[in-house]
Coordinates of C-alpha atoms in Angstrom, one line a residue:
Chain A
M20 CA -84.9 -7.6 85.7
S21 CA -82.2 -5.6 87.5
V22 CA -79.2 -4.1 85.7
A23 CA -75.8 -5.0 87.2
P24 CA -73.2 -2.8 85.6
D25 CA -69.4 -3.2 86.2
W26 CA -69.2 0.6 86.0
I27 CA -71.4 3.6 85.1
A28 CA -70.5 6.2 82.4
V29 CA -72.0 9.6 82.9
D30 CA -72.2 12.7 80.7
W31 CA -73.4 15.5 83.0
G32 CA -73.9 18.8 81.3
T33 CA -75.5 22.1 82.2
S34 CA -79.1 21.2 81.1
N35 CA -79.1 17.4 80.9
V36 CA -77.5 14.3 82.3
R37 CA -77.1 10.9 80.6
A38 CA -75.8 7.6 82.2
W39 CA -74.9 4.3 80.7
A40 CA -74.7 1.0 82.6
M41 CA -71.5 -0.6 81.2
S42 CA -70.2 -4.2 81.3
A43 CA -66.5 -4.7 81.9
S44 CA -65.9 -5.3 78.2
G45 CA -67.6 -2.1 77.2
T46 CA -71.1 -3.2 76.3
V47 CA -73.9 -0.8 77.1
L48 CA -76.4 -2.8 79.4
A49 CA -78.8 0.1 79.9
E50 CA -79.1 3.8 79.4
A51 CA -80.9 6.6 81.3
H52 CA -81.2 10.3 81.0
S53 CA -83.0 13.2 82.7
A54 CA -83.2 17.0 82.7
D55 CA -81.3 17.2 86.1
G56 CA -78.5 19.3 84.5
M57 CA -75.8 20.9 86.6
G58 CA -77.4 24.2 86.1
T59 CA -80.6 23.1 88.0
L60 CA -78.9 21.5 91.0
A61 CA -77.4 22.8 94.3
R62 CA -74.3 20.9 95.4
D63 CA -76.3 18.7 97.9
Q64 CA -78.8 17.7 95.2
F65 CA -76.4 15.9 92.8
E66 CA -76.3 12.6 94.8
G67 CA -80.1 12.3 94.8
A68 CA -80.3 13.1 91.1
F69 CA -77.7 10.4 90.4
R70 CA -79.6 7.9 92.5
R71 CA -82.9 8.7 90.7
L72 CA -81.2 8.4 87.3
T73 CA -79.7 5.0 88.0
D74 CA -82.6 3.7 89.9
G75 CA -82.9 -0.1 89.4
W76 CA -79.2 -0.4 88.6
V77 CA -76.9 -2.3 91.0
A78 CA -74.4 0.3 92.5
A79 CA -71.0 0.5 90.7
P80 CA -68.1 2.9 90.3
A81 CA -69.0 5.8 88.1
I82 CA -67.0 8.1 85.8
A83 CA -68.5 11.5 84.9
C84 CA -67.5 14.2 82.5
G85 CA -68.9 17.7 81.8
M86 CA -70.1 20.7 83.9
V87 CA -70.7 18.4 86.9
G88 CA -67.0 19.2 87.6
A89 CA -67.4 23.0 87.5
R90 CA -67.1 25.2 90.6
Q91 CA -70.9 25.1 90.9
G92 CA -71.0 21.4 90.2
W93 CA -71.0 18.2 92.4
A94 CA -67.3 18.6 93.1
E95 CA -64.8 20.9 91.5
A96 CA -62.4 19.2 89.2
P97 CA -59.7 21.8 88.6
Y98 CA -58.7 22.4 85.0
R99 CA -55.6 20.7 83.6
Q100 CA -53.4 23.1 81.7
I101 CA -52.6 22.5 78.0
P102 CA -50.5 21.3 76.3
C103 CA -51.4 17.9 77.6
V104 CA -53.2 14.7 76.6
P105 CA -57.0 15.2 76.9
L106 CA -57.4 12.8 79.8
G107 CA -55.0 12.1 82.7
E108 CA -55.2 10.2 86.0
E109 CA -56.7 13.1 87.9
A110 CA -60.3 13.1 89.0
A111 CA -62.4 14.9 91.6
R112 CA -64.3 12.8 94.1
P113 CA -67.5 14.2 95.6
E114 CA -68.2 13.6 99.3
S115 CA -70.5 10.6 99.0
D116 CA -70.8 6.9 99.8
L117 CA -70.9 6.4 96.1
D118 CA -67.7 5.9 94.1
V119 CA -67.9 8.8 91.6
R120 CA -64.9 10.2 89.7
I121 CA -65.2 13.5 87.8
I122 CA -63.0 14.2 84.8
P123 CA -61.3 17.6 84.9
G124 CA -61.6 20.1 82.0
L125 CA -58.8 21.8 80.2
K126 CA -57.6 25.4 80.4
Q127 CA -55.4 27.5 78.1
R128 CA -53.5 30.5 79.6
T129 CA -53.1 32.7 76.4
P130 CA -55.6 33.5 75.1
P131 CA -57.6 32.5 78.2
D132 CA -60.0 29.6 77.4
V133 CA -61.6 26.6 79.1
M134 CA -63.4 23.4 78.2
R135 CA -65.3 20.8 80.2
G136 CA -66.6 17.7 78.5
E137 CA -65.1 18.2 75.1
E138 CA -61.7 16.8 76.4
T139 CA -63.6 13.4 76.8
Q140 CA -65.0 13.5 73.3
I141 CA -61.5 14.3 72.0
A142 CA -60.0 11.4 73.9
G143 CA -62.8 9.2 72.5
F144 CA -62.0 10.3 69.0
Q145 CA -58.3 9.6 69.5
A146 CA -59.1 6.1 70.9
L147 CA -61.1 5.4 67.7
N148 CA -58.6 7.1 65.4
P149 CA -55.1 6.4 66.7
N150 CA -52.3 8.7 65.7
W151 CA -54.7 11.3 64.2
D152 CA -53.2 14.8 64.0
G153 CA -55.3 17.8 62.9
V154 CA -58.0 20.1 64.1
I155 CA -61.2 19.0 65.9
C156 CA -64.3 21.2 65.7
L157 CA -66.9 20.5 68.3
P158 CA -70.1 22.5 67.5
G159 CA -72.5 23.2 70.3
T160 CA -73.7 25.9 72.6
H161 CA -70.1 26.9 72.9
T162 CA -68.3 25.6 69.8
K163 CA -64.6 24.6 70.3
W164 CA -61.8 24.5 67.7
V165 CA -59.0 22.3 69.0
Q166 CA -55.6 21.7 67.6
V167 CA -54.3 18.2 68.3
S168 CA -50.7 17.1 67.7
A169 CA -48.9 13.9 68.8
G170 CA -51.8 13.0 71.0
E171 CA -51.8 16.3 72.9
V172 CA -54.2 19.3 72.9
V173 CA -51.9 22.1 71.9
S174 CA -54.3 25.0 71.5
F175 CA -58.0 25.7 71.4
Q176 CA -60.6 28.5 70.9
T177 CA -64.2 28.7 72.0
F178 CA -67.0 30.5 70.2
L179 CA -70.3 31.5 71.7
T180 CA -72.1 30.8 68.4
G181 CA -74.8 28.4 69.6
D182 CA -75.6 30.4 72.7
L183 CA -75.7 33.6 70.6
F184 CA -78.0 32.0 68.0
A185 CA -80.4 30.9 70.8
A186 CA -80.3 34.4 72.4
L187 CA -80.9 36.2 69.1
T188 CA -83.8 33.9 68.1
E189 CA -85.5 33.8 71.5
H190 CA -84.7 37.2 73.1
T191 CA -84.3 39.9 70.5
V192 CA -86.6 41.4 67.8
L193 CA -85.4 38.6 65.5
K194 CA -87.6 36.1 67.3
H195 CA -90.5 37.5 65.3
S196 CA -88.7 36.7 62.0
T197 CA -86.8 33.4 62.5
A198 CA -89.4 30.8 63.5
G199 CA -89.5 27.4 61.9
E200 CA -87.0 24.8 60.7
M201 CA -83.6 25.5 59.1
S202 CA -84.3 23.9 55.8
D203 CA -83.1 26.5 53.3
E204 CA -79.5 25.4 52.6
E205 CA -79.0 28.0 49.8
S206 CA -79.7 30.9 52.2
F207 CA -77.4 29.3 54.8
R208 CA -74.6 28.9 52.3
A209 CA -75.0 32.4 50.9
A210 CA -74.8 33.9 54.4
V211 CA -71.7 31.9 55.3
H212 CA -70.1 33.2 52.2
D213 CA -71.2 36.8 52.9
A214 CA -69.9 36.7 56.5
L215 CA -66.6 35.2 55.5
A216 CA -66.1 37.7 52.6
K217 CA -67.1 40.8 54.6
P218 CA -66.8 40.0 58.3
E219 CA -66.7 43.7 59.1
R220 CA -70.3 44.0 57.8
L221 CA -71.8 41.4 60.3
A222 CA -73.3 43.9 62.7
A223 CA -75.2 45.5 59.7
R224 CA -76.7 42.2 58.6
L225 CA -78.6 41.3 61.7
F226 CA -81.3 43.9 61.7
G227 CA -81.6 43.3 57.9
I228 CA -83.2 40.0 58.7
R229 CA -86.0 41.8 60.5
A230 CA -86.4 44.4 57.7
D231 CA -86.4 41.8 55.0
H232 CA -89.2 40.1 56.8
L233 CA -91.3 43.2 57.2
L234 CA -90.7 44.7 53.8
N235 CA -90.1 41.7 51.5
D236 CA -92.0 38.9 53.2
I237 CA -89.0 36.6 53.0
P238 CA -90.1 33.3 54.7
Q239 CA -88.9 32.9 58.3
D240 CA -87.2 29.5 57.6
S241 CA -85.0 31.2 55.1
L242 CA -84.2 34.0 57.5
R243 CA -83.4 31.5 60.2
A244 CA -81.0 29.8 57.8
R245 CA -79.5 33.2 57.0
L246 CA -78.9 34.0 60.6
S247 CA -77.3 30.6 61.2
G248 CA -75.1 31.1 58.2
L249 CA -74.1 34.6 59.3
L250 CA -73.0 33.4 62.8
I251 CA -71.2 30.3 61.6
G252 CA -69.6 32.3 58.8
A253 CA -68.4 34.9 61.4
E254 CA -67.1 32.0 63.5
L255 CA -65.2 30.6 60.5
A256 CA -63.8 34.1 59.7
A257 CA -62.4 34.3 63.3
A258 CA -61.3 30.6 63.4
R259 CA -59.5 30.8 60.0
P260 CA -56.1 30.0 61.5
Y261 CA -57.6 26.8 62.8
W262 CA -59.0 25.4 59.6
L263 CA -57.0 26.9 56.8
G264 CA -55.0 24.1 55.2
Q265 CA -55.8 21.7 58.0
Q266 CA -57.4 18.2 58.3
I267 CA -60.6 18.7 60.2
A268 CA -62.9 16.4 62.2
V269 CA -66.3 17.7 63.2
I270 CA -67.7 16.1 66.4
G271 CA -71.3 17.1 67.1
A272 CA -75.0 16.3 67.2
P273 CA -76.0 15.3 63.6
G274 CA -78.0 18.3 62.6
L275 CA -75.5 20.9 63.8
A276 CA -72.5 19.0 62.6
K277 CA -74.1 18.9 59.1
L278 CA -74.2 22.7 59.0
Y279 CA -70.5 22.9 59.9
M280 CA -69.7 20.2 57.3
M281 CA -71.6 22.3 54.7
A282 CA -69.9 25.5 55.6
L283 CA -66.4 23.9 55.5
A284 CA -67.1 22.1 52.3
A285 CA -68.1 25.4 50.7
Q286 CA -64.6 26.7 51.6
G287 CA -63.0 23.6 50.0
V288 CA -61.9 22.3 53.4
P289 CA -61.9 18.5 53.8
A290 CA -63.6 17.3 56.9
I291 CA -64.8 14.1 58.5
E292 CA -67.8 13.9 60.8
A293 CA -68.1 11.9 64.0
N294 CA -71.1 11.4 66.3
A295 CA -70.8 13.3 69.6
E296 CA -72.5 10.8 71.8
R297 CA -70.4 7.9 70.5
M298 CA -67.2 9.9 71.1
T299 CA -68.3 10.8 74.6
L300 CA -68.9 7.1 75.5
A301 CA -65.6 6.1 73.9
G302 CA -63.9 8.9 75.9
L303 CA -65.5 7.7 79.2
K304 CA -64.2 4.2 78.5
R305 CA -60.7 5.7 77.9
A306 CA -61.0 7.6 81.1
R307 CA -61.7 4.4 83.0
E308 CA -58.4 3.0 81.7
C309 CA -56.5 6.2 82.6
M310 CA -57.9 6.3 86.1
K311 CA -57.1 2.6 86.6
L312 CA -60.5 1.8 88.1
P313 CA -60.7 -1.7 89.8
T314 CA -62.0 -4.2 87.2
Chain B
M26 CA -106.5 71.4 89.6
S27 CA -107.3 69.9 86.2
V28 CA -104.9 70.1 83.2
A29 CA -106.4 71.6 80.0
P30 CA -103.9 71.0 77.2
D31 CA -104.4 72.4 73.7
W32 CA -103.0 69.2 72.4
I33 CA -101.2 66.1 73.7
A34 CA -97.8 64.8 72.5
V35 CA -97.2 61.1 72.8
D36 CA -94.1 58.9 72.5
W37 CA -95.4 55.3 72.4
G38 CA -92.7 52.7 72.2
T39 CA -92.5 48.9 72.6
S40 CA -92.0 48.9 76.3
N41 CA -93.1 52.3 77.5
V42 CA -95.4 55.3 76.7
R43 CA -94.9 58.9 77.6
A44 CA -97.4 61.8 77.2
W45 CA -97.1 65.5 77.5
A46 CA -100.0 67.9 78.0
M47 CA -99.0 70.9 75.7
S48 CA -100.2 74.5 75.5
A49 CA -100.8 76.0 72.0
S50 CA -97.5 77.9 72.3
G51 CA -95.5 74.7 73.1
T52 CA -95.2 74.8 76.8
V53 CA -95.4 71.5 78.7
L54 CA -98.3 71.7 81.2
A55 CA -98.0 68.2 82.6
E56 CA -96.3 64.9 81.8
A57 CA -97.2 61.3 82.4
H58 CA -95.7 57.9 81.6
S59 CA -96.4 54.2 82.1
A60 CA -95.2 50.7 81.2
D61 CA -98.2 50.2 78.8
G62 CA -95.8 49.8 75.8
M63 CA -97.1 48.7 72.4
G64 CA -95.6 45.2 73.1
T65 CA -97.9 44.7 76.1
L66 CA -101.2 45.7 74.5
A67 CA -103.8 44.2 72.1
R68 CA -105.4 46.5 69.6
D69 CA -108.5 47.1 71.7
Q70 CA -106.4 48.0 74.8
F71 CA -104.7 51.1 73.5
E72 CA -107.6 53.4 74.0
G73 CA -107.9 52.3 77.7
A74 CA -104.2 52.7 78.2
F75 CA -104.3 56.2 76.7
R76 CA -107.2 57.3 78.9
R77 CA -105.5 55.9 82.0
L78 CA -102.3 57.7 81.1
T79 CA -104.0 61.1 80.5
D80 CA -106.4 60.7 83.4
G81 CA -107.2 64.2 84.8
W82 CA -106.4 66.0 81.6
V83 CA -109.1 67.6 79.6
A84 CA -109.5 65.8 76.2
A85 CA -107.5 67.2 73.3
P86 CA -106.2 66.1 70.0
A87 CA -103.2 63.9 70.3
I88 CA -100.1 63.2 68.1
A89 CA -98.2 60.0 68.7
C90 CA -95.0 58.6 67.3
G91 CA -93.3 55.2 67.7
M92 CA -94.3 51.6 67.6
V93 CA -97.9 52.5 68.3
G94 CA -98.1 52.8 64.5
A95 CA -96.8 49.3 63.8
R96 CA -98.9 46.5 62.3
Q97 CA -99.5 45.2 65.9
G98 CA -100.1 48.7 67.2
W99 CA -103.2 50.9 67.8
A100 CA -103.5 51.6 64.1
E101 CA -101.0 50.8 61.3
A102 CA -99.3 53.9 59.9
P103 CA -97.7 52.6 56.7
Y104 CA -94.1 53.5 56.2
R105 CA -93.2 56.4 54.0
Q106 CA -90.4 55.6 51.5
I107 CA -87.2 57.5 51.6
P108 CA -85.8 59.8 50.2
C109 CA -88.2 62.1 51.9
V110 CA -88.4 64.7 54.7
P111 CA -88.8 62.9 58.0
L112 CA -92.4 64.1 58.7
G113 CA -95.2 64.6 56.2
E114 CA -98.9 65.2 56.3
E115 CA -99.8 61.6 56.6
A116 CA -101.1 60.1 59.8
A117 CA -103.0 57.0 60.9
R118 CA -106.3 57.5 62.8
P119 CA -107.3 54.7 65.2
E120 CA -111.0 54.0 65.4
S121 CA -111.9 55.9 68.5
D122 CA -113.9 58.8 69.8
L123 CA -110.6 60.4 70.6
D124 CA -108.8 62.5 68.0
V125 CA -105.5 60.6 67.8
R126 CA -103.0 60.9 64.8
I127 CA -100.1 58.5 64.5
I128 CA -96.9 59.4 62.7
P129 CA -95.7 56.9 60.0
G130 CA -92.3 55.5 60.1
L131 CA -89.8 55.4 57.2
K132 CA -88.7 52.6 55.0
Q133 CA -85.7 52.1 52.7
R134 CA -86.0 49.6 49.8
T135 CA -82.3 48.7 49.3
P136 CA -80.9 47.5 51.6
P137 CA -84.2 46.9 53.3
D138 CA -84.6 48.9 56.5
V139 CA -87.3 50.5 58.6
M140 CA -87.6 53.0 61.5
R141 CA -90.5 54.1 63.7
G142 CA -90.1 57.0 66.2
E143 CA -86.6 58.1 65.1
E144 CA -88.1 60.1 62.1
T145 CA -89.7 62.3 64.8
Q146 CA -86.4 62.8 66.7
I147 CA -84.7 63.6 63.4
A148 CA -87.4 66.2 62.6
G149 CA -87.0 67.7 66.1
F150 CA -83.3 68.0 65.6
Q151 CA -83.8 69.7 62.2
A152 CA -86.3 72.1 63.8
L153 CA -83.7 73.1 66.4
N154 CA -80.7 73.0 63.9
P155 CA -82.0 74.4 60.6
N156 CA -80.1 73.6 57.4
W157 CA -78.0 71.0 59.1
D158 CA -76.6 68.4 56.8
G159 CA -74.7 65.3 58.0
V160 CA -75.2 61.9 59.7
I161 CA -77.4 61.4 62.7
C162 CA -76.7 58.4 65.0
L163 CA -79.5 57.4 67.2
P164 CA -78.3 54.8 69.7
G165 CA -80.8 52.6 71.4
T166 CA -82.2 49.0 71.3
H167 CA -81.9 49.3 67.5
T168 CA -79.4 52.0 66.8
K169 CA -79.9 53.9 63.6
W170 CA -77.3 55.7 61.4
V171 CA -79.1 58.2 59.2
Q172 CA -77.8 60.3 56.4
V173 CA -79.6 63.7 56.1
S174 CA -79.2 66.0 53.1
A175 CA -81.1 69.1 52.2
G176 CA -83.7 68.3 54.8
E177 CA -84.4 64.8 53.5
V178 CA -83.5 61.4 54.9
V179 CA -81.5 59.9 52.0
S180 CA -80.3 56.6 53.5
F181 CA -80.2 54.8 56.8
Q182 CA -78.9 51.6 58.5
T183 CA -80.1 49.9 61.6
F184 CA -77.9 47.9 64.1
L185 CA -79.2 45.4 66.6
T186 CA -76.5 46.5 69.1
G187 CA -78.6 47.3 72.1
D188 CA -80.9 44.4 71.7
L189 CA -77.8 42.1 71.2
F190 CA -76.1 43.5 74.3
A191 CA -79.1 42.8 76.4
A192 CA -79.6 39.3 75.1
L193 CA -75.9 38.5 75.7
T194 CA -75.8 39.9 79.2
E195 CA -79.1 38.4 80.2
H196 CA -79.5 35.1 78.2
T197 CA -76.1 33.6 77.5
V198 CA -73.2 32.3 79.7
L199 CA -71.9 35.9 79.7
K200 CA -74.6 36.8 82.2
H201 CA -72.4 35.3 84.9
S202 CA -69.4 37.5 84.0
T203 CA -70.9 40.9 83.0
A204 CA -72.9 42.1 86.1
G205 CA -72.5 45.6 87.5
E206 CA -72.1 49.1 86.1
M207 CA -70.2 50.1 83.0
S208 CA -67.6 52.3 84.6
D209 CA -64.4 51.1 83.1
E210 CA -63.8 53.5 80.2
E211 CA -60.3 52.2 79.5
S212 CA -61.7 48.7 78.8
F213 CA -64.5 50.1 76.7
R214 CA -62.1 52.1 74.6
A215 CA -59.6 49.3 74.2
A216 CA -62.4 46.9 73.0
V217 CA -63.8 49.5 70.5
H218 CA -60.3 49.8 69.1
D219 CA -59.9 46.0 68.9
A220 CA -63.2 45.5 67.2
L221 CA -62.5 48.2 64.7
A222 CA -59.0 47.0 64.0
K223 CA -59.9 43.3 63.6
P224 CA -63.6 43.0 63.0
E225 CA -63.1 39.4 61.7
R226 CA -62.0 38.4 65.2
L227 CA -65.3 39.5 66.9
A228 CA -66.8 36.0 67.3
A229 CA -63.6 34.9 69.0
R230 CA -63.7 37.7 71.6
L231 CA -67.1 36.9 73.1
F232 CA -66.3 33.7 75.0
G233 CA -63.0 35.2 75.9
I234 CA -64.9 37.4 78.3
R235 CA -66.2 34.3 80.2
A236 CA -62.7 32.7 80.2
D237 CA -61.0 35.9 81.4
H238 CA -63.4 35.9 84.3
L239 CA -62.9 32.2 85.2
L240 CA -59.1 32.1 84.8
N241 CA -57.9 35.7 85.5
D242 CA -60.6 37.0 87.9
I243 CA -61.1 40.2 85.8
P244 CA -63.8 42.3 87.5
Q245 CA -67.2 42.0 85.9
D246 CA -67.7 45.7 85.4
S247 CA -64.5 45.7 83.2
L248 CA -65.8 42.7 81.3
R249 CA -69.2 44.4 80.8
A250 CA -67.4 47.5 79.5
R251 CA -65.4 45.3 77.2
L252 CA -68.5 43.6 75.8
S253 CA -70.1 47.0 75.2
G254 CA -67.0 48.2 73.4
L255 CA -66.7 45.1 71.2
L256 CA -70.3 45.5 70.1
I257 CA -70.2 49.2 69.5
G258 CA -66.8 48.7 67.8
A259 CA -68.3 46.1 65.5
E260 CA -71.1 48.5 64.7
L261 CA -68.7 51.3 63.9
A262 CA -66.7 48.9 61.7
A263 CA -69.9 48.1 59.7
A264 CA -71.1 51.7 59.8
R265 CA -67.8 53.2 58.6
P266 CA -69.3 54.6 55.3
Y267 CA -71.7 56.6 57.5
W268 CA -69.2 58.3 59.8
L269 CA -66.0 58.5 57.9
G270 CA -65.3 62.1 57.1
Q271 CA -68.8 63.2 58.1
Q272 CA -70.4 65.6 60.5
I273 CA -72.1 63.5 63.2
A274 CA -74.9 64.2 65.7
V275 CA -75.6 61.6 68.3
I276 CA -79.2 61.6 69.6
G277 CA -79.8 59.3 72.6
A278 CA -80.3 58.8 76.3
P279 CA -77.4 60.4 78.1
G280 CA -75.5 57.3 79.3
L281 CA -75.7 55.5 76.0
A282 CA -75.0 58.6 73.9
K283 CA -71.8 59.2 76.0
L284 CA -70.5 55.7 75.0
Y285 CA -71.0 56.5 71.3
M286 CA -69.4 60.0 71.7
M287 CA -66.4 58.3 73.4
A288 CA -66.1 55.7 70.6
L289 CA -66.3 58.3 67.9
A290 CA -63.9 60.7 69.6
A291 CA -61.4 57.9 69.7
Q292 CA -61.6 57.6 65.9
G293 CA -61.1 61.3 65.6
V294 CA -64.6 61.9 64.4
P295 CA -66.2 65.2 65.5
A296 CA -69.7 64.7 66.9
I297 CA -72.3 66.8 68.8
E298 CA -74.7 65.3 71.3
A299 CA -78.5 66.0 71.6
N300 CA -80.9 64.7 74.2
A301 CA -83.4 62.1 72.8
E302 CA -86.4 63.2 74.8
R303 CA -86.0 66.8 73.9
M304 CA -85.7 65.9 70.2
T305 CA -88.8 63.7 70.4
L306 CA -90.8 66.6 71.9
A307 CA -89.5 69.1 69.3
G308 CA -90.4 66.5 66.6
L309 CA -93.9 66.1 67.9
K310 CA -94.4 69.9 67.8
R311 CA -93.1 69.9 64.2
A312 CA -95.6 67.1 63.4
R313 CA -98.4 69.2 64.7
E314 CA -97.5 71.9 62.2
C315 CA -97.1 69.4 59.3
M316 CA -100.5 67.8 60.1
K317 CA -102.2 71.2 60.3
L318 CA -104.1 70.4 63.5
P319 CA -106.8 72.9 64.4
T320 CA -105.3 75.4 66.8

C-alpha cells in the first residue's frame, strides 16, 4: 500500500537522516530513517539519498532542518542573526526537480556562535508551550543553552561536551577505563558537584580516572559516570549565567536529558523535560506554516 | 662493521621504541628506533621486536624503561611507591634467553597517580644536576608535574593535556578548524591567560573555536594555537600548587617544552629547559649503576 503524504518532514543531521510522511492535518502516515547523514554525502548525493529514504511514498513538498543546510550540505541556508524568532520565512532550495526547503540555522555575533537544527526544536517547544520565557538546554553532541524571551532567541552558547566525552572515551587512554553503561548515579552526582565546586581542578581530574582504575580497581561503569559528571559539571560551571535563577526546559534524547535533569536538580534548579524528536516534528510543522507551503 | 655494545639502553613507549648501543664508559656506539611500540605488541612479540631493532649488534645486557613494563608489556614491573628515589635496584626480567631488565614505574596512593618512563628522565636530570630541589614538569601525551626533594619524588600529578589535544583536533568538530602549524604565539599566550584567569569558562571556549572559524574566518593556525593555550592554561590552573613560587625544570621534546616555557614565563615563573631524550639516556645510565649490571 503506497503512502501519499501531503508533505514530508525531514530531520537531516551529520550522521543520520529521518523523514516523516505527513498528512495535511499533521498526522504521521509513515516514518523512515537511514545513516545517510550530511557528513557522509557529497552535494550531488543528497537527492539520491532522499529518494531512497522516501521510496514508496508519493512525491510531496519537503521541509528539512539540520546540517543539510550547512555549507557542505545539500544547499547552504545562510544563518539568520539573533535576536529573532527561531523560524522565519527564509529557506534554501536545492537545485532539484523535488520541492525541498531547508530551514536556516541561527548565528550570534558576540560571542560568536551558531546552531542548525536546534532552532526547529525551539520553535516546536514554543508551539507546544505558548508564551514560555526562560532558558532552553538542548543536550547533544554540541549542547546548546538558549535564552528565549518574548518568542525570540536572544542569546545562546554551545558546549562541546558530547563530542568531548566521545573523543575521551574512544580516543584517549581513558578508553581503557570507561567501558560499559553509565549506571552509577552517585558517582555522576559527586563528579558534577566536584566540577562545579572546583572548576579550576578539572584538568587534574581526568587522568585520575585512569589512575583510580589501575591502582584501586574502581569499576569502569563508575569511572564512566564520573567522567560524564565532570564534563557536565564543567559545562554547568561555564553556563552558570544561563541557569542561575532561571526557568529551564531540557530538550534531548531521554537518556542524556535525564543526566542534565539530575545535574540541575542537584543545584536546586527547577527544570522540565521535553522529548527532542517530538519537538523537532512540532517545529517542522511550524516551519511549514511560516513558509506558507501550498496546502 | 658489527656493533659490539657493553650494554644496550632502551626507551620503550606505547607507540615507539628506541635503543642505543652503549660502551662501558657511556659512549653511544649506535642507535636504532622503530614503531614497534608496546601498544602494538602482544607479550610474545616483544623479543622478536627487540631482536629486529638491535639486528647487527652483538648481544649484550639491556636496560629498558617505559610502558614495556606495564601489565600489557613484555614483563610487568610493579610500580614502586613514593616517596622514594626515582630509580632503585628493582627490575622485571622477561622470560627470554636475552638479559633484559625493565625499570619499574612509580605510583602515588593519594591522589592516585602513576608514571612509567618519567622516573628515568627524572633520575637522568638528577644525575646531571646533583642536589637539585624543585618541581619537574614533563610535557607529553600525559604531562607530569613532579615535586622532588632531597633526591626523592615526594608527589606528582598527571594531566591528560597532550592526549586531549590530539583527541580534540583529530576526533571532534574542531578538526575542521585547527589544521596547520602552531605558529601564532600571541594567540597561544592570550588563551593561556584566559584559561588561567577564568578556568570555570573553559568548557565555553572550546566550541567558540569552531564558531570563530565559521563566522569570522580566523586562520586555523591561530585557532590551533588558541586551543593549545586553553588546554595548557587549564593545566596550569589545576597545577598551580606545583609551580607557584617554585623552581621549575621542563623536560620535554623541544617544540612542546617551548610552549610550557612560554606559558610559565608569562606567569613570571622561572624555569630551565632540558632535552627529554638526553635525560632518558642519562637516566638509563644511572639505572645501570643502580642495578649493578656486570661491567
